[in-house]
Coordinates of C-alpha atoms in Angstrom, one line a residue:
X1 CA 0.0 0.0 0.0
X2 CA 2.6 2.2 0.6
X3 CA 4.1 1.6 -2.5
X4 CA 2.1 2.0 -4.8
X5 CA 1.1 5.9 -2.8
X6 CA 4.5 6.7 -3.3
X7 CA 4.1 6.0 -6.7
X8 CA 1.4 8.1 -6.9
X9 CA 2.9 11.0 -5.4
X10 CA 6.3 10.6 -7.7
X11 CA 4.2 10.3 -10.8
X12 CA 2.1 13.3 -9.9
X13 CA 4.9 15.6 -8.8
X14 CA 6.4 14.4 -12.6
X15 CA 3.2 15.1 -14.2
X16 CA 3.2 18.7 -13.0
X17 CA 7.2 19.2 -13.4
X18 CA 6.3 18.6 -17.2
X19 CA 2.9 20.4 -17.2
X20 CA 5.4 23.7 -15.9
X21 CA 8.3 22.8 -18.2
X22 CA 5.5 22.8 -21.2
X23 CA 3.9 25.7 -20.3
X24 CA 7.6 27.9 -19.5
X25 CA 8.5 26.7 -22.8
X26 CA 5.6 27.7 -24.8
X27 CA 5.5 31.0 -23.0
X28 CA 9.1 31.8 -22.6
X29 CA 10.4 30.9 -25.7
X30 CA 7.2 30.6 -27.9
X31 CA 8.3 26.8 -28.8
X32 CA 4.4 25.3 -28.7
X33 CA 4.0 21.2 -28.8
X34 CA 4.3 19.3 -32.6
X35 CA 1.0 17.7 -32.0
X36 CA -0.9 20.8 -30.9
X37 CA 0.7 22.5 -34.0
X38 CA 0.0 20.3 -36.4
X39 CA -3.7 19.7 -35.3
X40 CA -3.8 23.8 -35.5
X41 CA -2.5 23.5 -38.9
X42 CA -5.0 21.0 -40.0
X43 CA -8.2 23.1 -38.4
X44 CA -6.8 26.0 -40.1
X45 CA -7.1 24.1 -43.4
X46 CA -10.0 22.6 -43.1
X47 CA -12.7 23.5 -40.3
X48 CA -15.8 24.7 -41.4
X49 CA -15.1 24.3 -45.3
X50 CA -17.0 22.3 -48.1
X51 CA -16.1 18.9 -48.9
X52 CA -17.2 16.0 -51.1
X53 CA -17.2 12.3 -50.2
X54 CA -15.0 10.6 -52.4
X55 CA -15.5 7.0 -51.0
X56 CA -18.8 4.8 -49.7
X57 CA -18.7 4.6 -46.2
X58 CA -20.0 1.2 -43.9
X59 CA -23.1 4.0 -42.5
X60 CA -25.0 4.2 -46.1
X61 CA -23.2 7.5 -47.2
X62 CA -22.5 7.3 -51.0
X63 CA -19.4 9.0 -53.1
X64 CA -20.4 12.3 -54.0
X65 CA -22.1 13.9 -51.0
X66 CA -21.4 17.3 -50.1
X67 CA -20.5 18.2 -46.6
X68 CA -19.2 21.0 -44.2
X69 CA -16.0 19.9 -41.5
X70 CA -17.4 20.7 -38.2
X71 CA -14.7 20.0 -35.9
X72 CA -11.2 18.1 -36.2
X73 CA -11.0 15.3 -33.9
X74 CA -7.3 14.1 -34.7
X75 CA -4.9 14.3 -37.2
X76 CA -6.8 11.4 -39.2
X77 CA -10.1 12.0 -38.0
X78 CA -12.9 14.7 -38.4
X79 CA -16.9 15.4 -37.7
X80 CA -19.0 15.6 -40.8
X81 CA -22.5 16.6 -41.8
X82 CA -23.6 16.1 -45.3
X83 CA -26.8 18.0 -47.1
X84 CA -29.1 15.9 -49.8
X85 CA -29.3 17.4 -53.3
X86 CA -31.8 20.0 -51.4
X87 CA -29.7 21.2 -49.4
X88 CA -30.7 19.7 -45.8
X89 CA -28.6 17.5 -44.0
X90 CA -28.3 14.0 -43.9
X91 CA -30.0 11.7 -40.5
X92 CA -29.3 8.0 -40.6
X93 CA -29.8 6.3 -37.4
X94 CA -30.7 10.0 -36.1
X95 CA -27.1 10.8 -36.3
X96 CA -26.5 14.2 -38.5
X97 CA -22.5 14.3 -37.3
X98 CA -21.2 11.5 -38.6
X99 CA -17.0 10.8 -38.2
X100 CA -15.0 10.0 -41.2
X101 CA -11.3 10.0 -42.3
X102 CA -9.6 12.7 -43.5
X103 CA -8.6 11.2 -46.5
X104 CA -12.7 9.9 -47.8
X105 CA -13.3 13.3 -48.6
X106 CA -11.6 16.1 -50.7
X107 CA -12.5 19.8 -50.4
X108 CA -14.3 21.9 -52.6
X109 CA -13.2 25.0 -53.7

């Protein structure tokens, strides 16, 4: 028992060394995290623009259905609605946000 508290309290005084080293290097010296940039650098590119589905997916969704990005999940995953040749969105399963890969759909420009 008393292992496994020391543990705790080495891994936790660890954990908040690197959540200040982080945070002194980011502020300091303006050097931010590679994963936080490059998910930045992927929202810039892509949130809230038009795409087009360029591959069937397992949900019913068919190649050729236009879509907006709503939000980036990861680098290889984002939230998706797609619109019907009317113009309103898409429900299957009453699910309009549906989660695709970022390479089934190119954008539209």
């Amino acid at each position: 028992m008393g292992e496994l508290i020391f543990e705790w309290i080495i891994g936790g005084i660890y954990v908040a060394i690197r959540a200040l080293y982080d945070w002194i290097k980011e502020k300091l010296f303006g050097i931010k995290d590679k994963q936080k940039a490059e998910l930045k650098k992927i929202e810039k590119k892509i949130l809230y623009k038009k795409i087009k589905l360029t591959e069937n997916l397992d949900n019913g969704l068919k190649i050729g259905l236009n879509g907006a990005v709503l939000e980036v999940i990861d680098e290889n995953n984002v939230f998706v609605e797609f619109y019907d040749l009317n113009g309103k969105q898409i429900e299957i399963d009453d699910k309009i946000v549906f989660e695709i890969g970022i390479d089934q759909f190119k954008l539209i420009k």
